[in-house]
Coordinates of C-alpha atoms in Angstrom, one line a residue:
M1 CA -0.4 0.1 0.1
E2 CA 1.6 3.3 -0.7
M3 CA 1.7 6.2 1.2
N4 CA 2.5 9.9 0.7
L5 CA 3.9 12.2 2.8
S6 CA 4.9 15.7 1.4
S7 CA 8.7 16.5 1.6
S8 CA 8.1 20.2 4.2
V9 CA 7.1 17.3 7.2
G10 CA 9.6 15.7 8.1
V11 CA 10.1 12.7 5.7
S12 CA 13.2 11.6 6.5
S13 CA 12.3 10.7 10.3
T14 CA 8.9 8.7 9.4
E15 CA 11.6 7.1 6.1
R16 CA 13.6 5.6 9.2
L17 CA 11.1 4.7 11.4
I18 CA 9.0 2.6 8.7
T19 CA 11.8 1.6 7.3
A20 CA 12.5 0.7 10.4
I21 CA 9.5 -1.2 11.2
N22 CA 9.6 -3.3 7.9
G23 CA 13.3 -4.4 9.0
A24 CA 11.9 -5.2 11.5
S25 CA 8.6 -7.2 9.8
L26 CA 11.0 -9.0 7.9
L27 CA 13.0 -10.3 10.7
V28 CA 9.9 -11.0 12.2
C29 CA 9.0 -12.7 9.5
L30 CA 11.9 -14.7 8.2
L31 CA 11.9 -16.5 11.8
A32 CA 8.5 -17.2 11.7
A33 CA 9.0 -19.2 8.7
I34 CA 12.8 -20.5 9.8
L35 CA 10.9 -22.0 12.8
V36 CA 8.3 -23.6 10.4
F37 CA 10.9 -25.7 7.9
A38 CA 12.9 -26.3 11.5
L39 CA 10.3 -27.6 13.7
R40 CA 9.4 -29.6 10.3
L41 CA 5.6 -28.2 11.0
H42 CA 5.4 -27.3 6.9
H43 CA 4.3 -31.3 6.6
K44 CA 0.9 -30.1 9.0
V45 CA -2.1 -28.3 7.0
V46 CA -2.6 -25.9 9.4
Y47 CA 0.8 -24.4 9.3
R48 CA 1.1 -24.5 6.2
L49 CA -1.7 -22.1 5.6
A50 CA -0.2 -19.8 8.4
L51 CA 3.5 -20.1 6.8
Y52 CA 2.1 -18.1 3.3
Q53 CA 0.8 -15.7 5.1
V54 CA 4.2 -15.4 6.5
L55 CA 6.4 -15.4 3.0
A56 CA 3.4 -13.5 2.0
S57 CA 4.0 -10.5 4.5
L58 CA 8.2 -10.9 4.0
S59 CA 7.9 -10.2 0.1
C60 CA 6.2 -7.4 1.4
A61 CA 8.6 -6.1 4.1
T62 CA 11.5 -6.4 2.0
V63 CA 10.2 -4.3 -0.4
G64 CA 9.7 -1.9 2.1
V65 CA 12.6 -2.2 2.9
F66 CA 14.8 -1.8 -0.6
Q67 CA 12.1 2.0 -1.2
L68 CA 14.9 3.7 1.2
I69 CA 17.3 3.5 -1.7
F70 CA 14.9 5.7 -4.2
V71 CA 16.5 8.8 -1.6
N72 CA 19.1 8.7 -3.8
Y73 CA 16.9 8.5 -7.3
A74 CA 18.5 12.3 -8.4
E75 CA 21.5 11.3 -8.7
N76 CA 21.2 8.6 -11.4
P77 CA 17.9 9.1 -12.6
R78 CA 18.1 6.1 -15.5
V79 CA 19.2 3.6 -13.6
Y80 CA 17.4 4.1 -10.3
G81 CA 14.8 4.4 -12.5
R82 CA 14.5 0.7 -14.2
V83 CA 14.9 -0.4 -10.5
C84 CA 11.8 1.5 -9.2
V85 CA 10.0 -0.4 -11.6
A86 CA 11.3 -3.4 -10.7
I87 CA 10.7 -2.3 -7.0
G88 CA 6.9 -0.8 -8.0
W89 CA 6.2 -4.5 -9.6
L90 CA 6.6 -6.4 -6.4
L91 CA 5.2 -4.3 -4.4
L92 CA 2.1 -4.1 -6.3
Y93 CA 2.7 -8.0 -6.4
G94 CA 3.5 -8.7 -2.6
L95 CA 0.0 -6.4 -1.8
W96 CA -1.7 -8.7 -3.9
M97 CA -1.0 -12.4 -3.1
K98 CA -1.0 -11.3 0.5
L99 CA -5.2 -10.0 0.0
L100 CA -5.6 -13.7 -1.9
F101 CA -4.4 -15.6 0.0
T102 CA -6.1 -13.8 3.0
T103 CA -9.1 -13.6 1.5
W104 CA -8.7 -17.4 0.2
L105 CA -7.8 -18.4 4.4
T106 CA -10.8 -16.4 5.5
L107 CA -13.2 -18.6 2.7
H108 CA -11.6 -21.5 4.2
L109 CA -12.3 -21.2 7.7
F110 CA -15.6 -20.1 6.7
C111 CA -16.1 -23.1 4.7
F112 CA -14.6 -25.3 8.4
G113 CA -16.5 -23.5 11.2
V114 CA -19.8 -22.4 9.3
L115 CA -20.7 -25.6 6.6
N116 CA -18.4 -28.1 8.0
K117 CA -16.8 -28.6 4.1
N118 CA -12.7 -29.1 4.6
L119 CA -10.7 -27.5 1.7
K120 CA -8.1 -29.3 2.1
R121 CA -7.8 -30.7 -1.4
Y122 CA -7.9 -26.9 -2.9
E123 CA -5.0 -26.1 -0.9
A124 CA -3.0 -26.3 -4.4
L125 CA -5.6 -24.1 -6.3
Y126 CA -4.9 -22.3 -3.2
V127 CA -1.5 -21.4 -3.5
V128 CA -1.9 -21.7 -7.3
S129 CA -4.2 -18.2 -7.9
S130 CA -2.3 -16.6 -4.9
L131 CA 1.2 -16.7 -7.1
L132 CA 0.2 -16.0 -10.6
V133 CA -3.3 -13.4 -10.1
P134 CA -1.1 -11.2 -7.9
G135 CA 2.0 -11.3 -12.0
V136 CA -0.9 -10.8 -14.0
I137 CA -2.3 -7.6 -12.3
G138 CA 1.0 -6.0 -12.2
A139 CA 2.1 -6.6 -15.6
V140 CA -0.5 -3.8 -16.5
P141 CA 1.4 -1.2 -14.9
L142 CA 4.5 -2.4 -16.5
I143 CA 2.6 -2.7 -20.2
T144 CA 1.0 1.2 -19.8
G145 CA 4.3 2.6 -17.4
T146 CA 2.4 3.6 -14.7
Y147 CA 4.9 2.8 -12.0
A148 CA 7.5 5.6 -11.0
L149 CA 8.5 7.3 -8.0
D150 CA 5.8 9.2 -5.6
R151 CA 5.7 12.9 -5.3
T152 CA 7.5 12.3 -2.2
H153 CA 10.4 10.5 -4.0
T154 CA 10.4 7.6 -1.8
V155 CA 8.0 5.0 -2.9
C156 CA 7.8 3.6 -5.8
Y157 CA 4.4 2.5 -7.1
I158 CA 1.7 3.1 -9.5
D159 CA 2.1 6.6 -10.2
E160 CA 1.2 9.7 -8.1
P161 CA -1.7 13.0 -10.0
N162 CA 1.1 14.9 -11.2
L163 CA 3.6 13.4 -10.8
N164 CA 5.7 14.4 -13.5
G165 CA 3.9 18.0 -13.7
S166 CA 0.9 18.3 -15.2
A167 CA -2.6 16.9 -15.9
T168 CA -1.8 15.0 -18.5
G169 CA -3.8 11.5 -20.1
Y170 CA -0.7 9.7 -18.1
Y171 CA -2.0 11.1 -14.7
H172 CA -5.8 9.4 -15.6
T173 CA -4.5 6.1 -16.4
A174 CA -2.4 5.6 -12.4
V175 CA -5.6 6.7 -11.2
T176 CA -7.6 4.8 -13.0
E177 CA -4.9 1.7 -12.2
R178 CA -4.8 2.9 -8.9
I179 CA -8.4 2.5 -8.4
V180 CA -9.2 -0.1 -10.4
L181 CA -6.4 -2.7 -9.8
W182 CA -6.6 -2.4 -5.8
E183 CA -8.8 -0.1 -4.1
V184 CA -11.7 -1.6 -5.6
P185 CA -10.4 -5.0 -4.8
A186 CA -9.3 -4.7 -1.4
V187 CA -12.7 -2.6 -0.1
V188 CA -14.5 -6.0 -1.7
A189 CA -11.5 -8.1 -0.4
L190 CA -12.3 -6.5 3.3
L191 CA -16.3 -6.6 3.0
V192 CA -15.8 -10.2 1.9
C193 CA -14.1 -11.3 4.8
S194 CA -15.7 -9.0 7.4
V195 CA -18.5 -11.0 6.9
A196 CA -17.4 -14.4 6.6
M197 CA -15.4 -14.0 9.9
V198 CA -18.8 -12.6 11.5
S199 CA -20.8 -15.4 10.5
M200 CA -18.1 -17.8 11.0
V201 CA -17.9 -16.6 14.6
T202 CA -21.8 -16.4 15.0
S203 CA -21.5 -20.2 14.1
L204 CA -18.9 -21.1 16.3
T205 CA -20.9 -19.2 19.1
R206 CA -24.3 -20.7 19.4
Q207 CA -22.6 -24.4 18.3
A208 CA -20.2 -23.9 21.9
C209 CA -23.7 -22.5 23.7
Y210 CA -25.8 -25.3 21.6
R211 CA -23.6 -28.3 22.7
M212 CA -23.7 -26.9 26.7
R213 CA -26.9 -27.1 26.8
Y214 CA -28.3 -29.9 24.9
E215 CA -25.4 -32.1 24.5
P216 CA -22.9 -31.3 28.4
L217 CA -21.9 -34.9 28.5
A218 CA -20.8 -35.4 25.2
D219 CA -18.0 -36.1 24.2
D220 CA -16.0 -33.1 22.6
N221 CA -13.2 -33.8 21.4
Q222 CA -13.5 -32.9 17.5
F223 CA -14.8 -29.8 18.1
L224 CA -12.6 -28.7 20.5
K225 CA -9.8 -30.1 18.5
A226 CA -11.4 -27.9 15.3
M227 CA -11.1 -24.8 17.5
K228 CA -7.7 -25.0 18.4
Q229 CA -7.0 -25.4 14.5
L230 CA -9.8 -22.3 14.2
L231 CA -8.5 -19.8 16.1
P232 CA -4.8 -19.5 15.7
L233 CA -5.8 -18.6 11.7
A234 CA -8.8 -16.7 12.6
A235 CA -6.1 -14.4 13.8
F236 CA -4.8 -13.2 9.9
P237 CA -8.1 -12.0 8.6
I238 CA -8.2 -9.7 12.0
L239 CA -5.2 -8.4 11.3
F240 CA -6.6 -8.0 7.5
L241 CA -9.1 -5.9 8.4
I242 CA -7.5 -4.2 11.7
F243 CA -4.4 -3.0 9.5
M244 CA -6.6 -2.6 5.7
I245 CA -9.1 -0.3 7.2
P246 CA -6.4 2.8 7.9
A247 CA -4.6 2.6 4.8
L248 CA -7.8 2.1 2.8
I249 CA -9.1 5.4 4.3
F250 CA -6.2 7.3 3.8
N251 CA -6.4 6.4 -0.4
V252 CA -9.8 7.2 -1.2
Y253 CA -9.6 10.6 1.2
S254 CA -6.5 11.5 -1.1
F255 CA -8.3 11.1 -4.4
I256 CA -10.5 13.2 -2.6
S257 CA -7.8 15.9 -0.7
V258 CA -4.6 16.1 1.0
P259 CA -5.2 14.3 4.3
Q260 CA -4.3 15.1 8.1
M261 CA -0.6 14.2 8.5
A262 CA -2.0 11.6 11.7
L263 CA -3.8 10.2 9.2
T264 CA -1.1 9.8 7.1
I265 CA 1.3 8.5 9.7
T266 CA -1.2 6.1 10.6
A267 CA -2.3 4.3 7.7
F268 CA 2.0 4.6 6.9
I269 CA 2.7 2.3 10.5
S270 CA -0.7 0.1 9.5
T271 CA 0.6 -1.1 6.1
S272 CA 4.0 -2.2 7.7
L273 CA 2.7 -3.5 11.1
W274 CA 0.5 -5.8 9.1
S275 CA 3.6 -7.7 8.1
M276 CA 5.1 -7.7 11.5
T277 CA 1.9 -8.9 13.2
S278 CA 1.9 -12.1 11.2
G279 CA 5.0 -13.0 11.3
L280 CA 4.5 -12.5 15.5
T281 CA 0.9 -14.9 15.6
L282 CA 2.8 -18.2 13.9
I283 CA 5.4 -17.2 16.8
V284 CA 3.2 -17.0 19.5
H285 CA 1.0 -20.2 17.9
I286 CA 3.9 -22.3 17.4
T287 CA 5.4 -21.4 20.8
V288 CA 1.6 -22.1 22.3
A289 CA 1.7 -25.4 20.6
R290 CA 5.5 -26.5 21.8
C291 CA 4.6 -25.4 25.6
A292 CA 1.0 -27.1 25.6
L293 CA 3.3 -31.0 23.6
K294 CA 5.1 -30.8 26.2
R295 CA 3.0 -29.9 29.3
K296 CA 1.2 -33.3 27.7
R297 CA 4.0 -34.9 27.7
Y298 CA 5.5 -34.4 30.5
L299 CA 1.4 -35.0 32.0
V300 CA 2.4 -38.5 30.1
A301 CA 5.1 -39.6 31.6
H302 CA 4.0 -38.8 34.7
R303 CA 1.2 -40.7 35.1
A304 CA 2.6 -43.4 33.3
Q305 CA 5.5 -42.9 35.9
Y306 CA 2.5 -43.3 39.2
S307 CA 0.7 -46.7 37.4
K308 CA 3.8 -48.0 37.5
A309 CA 5.0 -47.1 40.8
L310 CA 1.7 -48.7 42.2
T311 CA 1.6 -51.8 40.8
V312 CA 4.8 -52.4 43.3
F313 CA 1.7 -52.2 46.1

């Protein structure tokens, strides 16, 4: 998500802050991915679904860190211009990849929690579509030549209005592409994820209340196991809803008027934190799961020793 700050309002300090957050996000996501592979958790569907989120966040954070190189754009516009096009494409690709991964995950949770259908067999489609579709969409500005440095000379994305000093057809093409290629799809995905999450929470709450009232003695092992799988994954769509709203408000408002500084900074930071919190969520989930597993093994071993001791008498 592109964010713009006028050069007259402390751009350098904001750049350093956002670069630091993106750098921290990169390290956190990298650590989370390493943990998944090191502990061989990628063989489990639940962790693979979370891993896709983290890898998409990792790509966005990496692009965010590389945006800092364009502070020297004026020194060699020809070289930096070509790099800017590549970075702009990677940024749009990363955003779309994370958007699709999040939307697919939300639909997966919805079908599992509300419709009682497991979409595990569609995982290949889930992954392939999330990798190929962003490339096709990112190719549109590449063909029309609208990837460029924004007015702050810090972010490469689809060109901002009047970047070239005149309101030309190029300006209208850039604005149209930003709306059609990102703003509208992001809003639609936001609405779909919101409805799906509310429906899922409502359905699971009703199921839990029904079991407590009418089946208090029933074996809920299967239900509890499903909850343990659903709840950690549900954090990713929730993070999407939390951090996308400020960024979308900023972008819509920027088409109408110059955004307030507070809104601008909030949107800027929320976009960067979206990646960091994805990595932290997976790390926390792995830590909690490992601690629970160790505790379970300890209790099993303790009970075995206790039973063996009783046989002596």
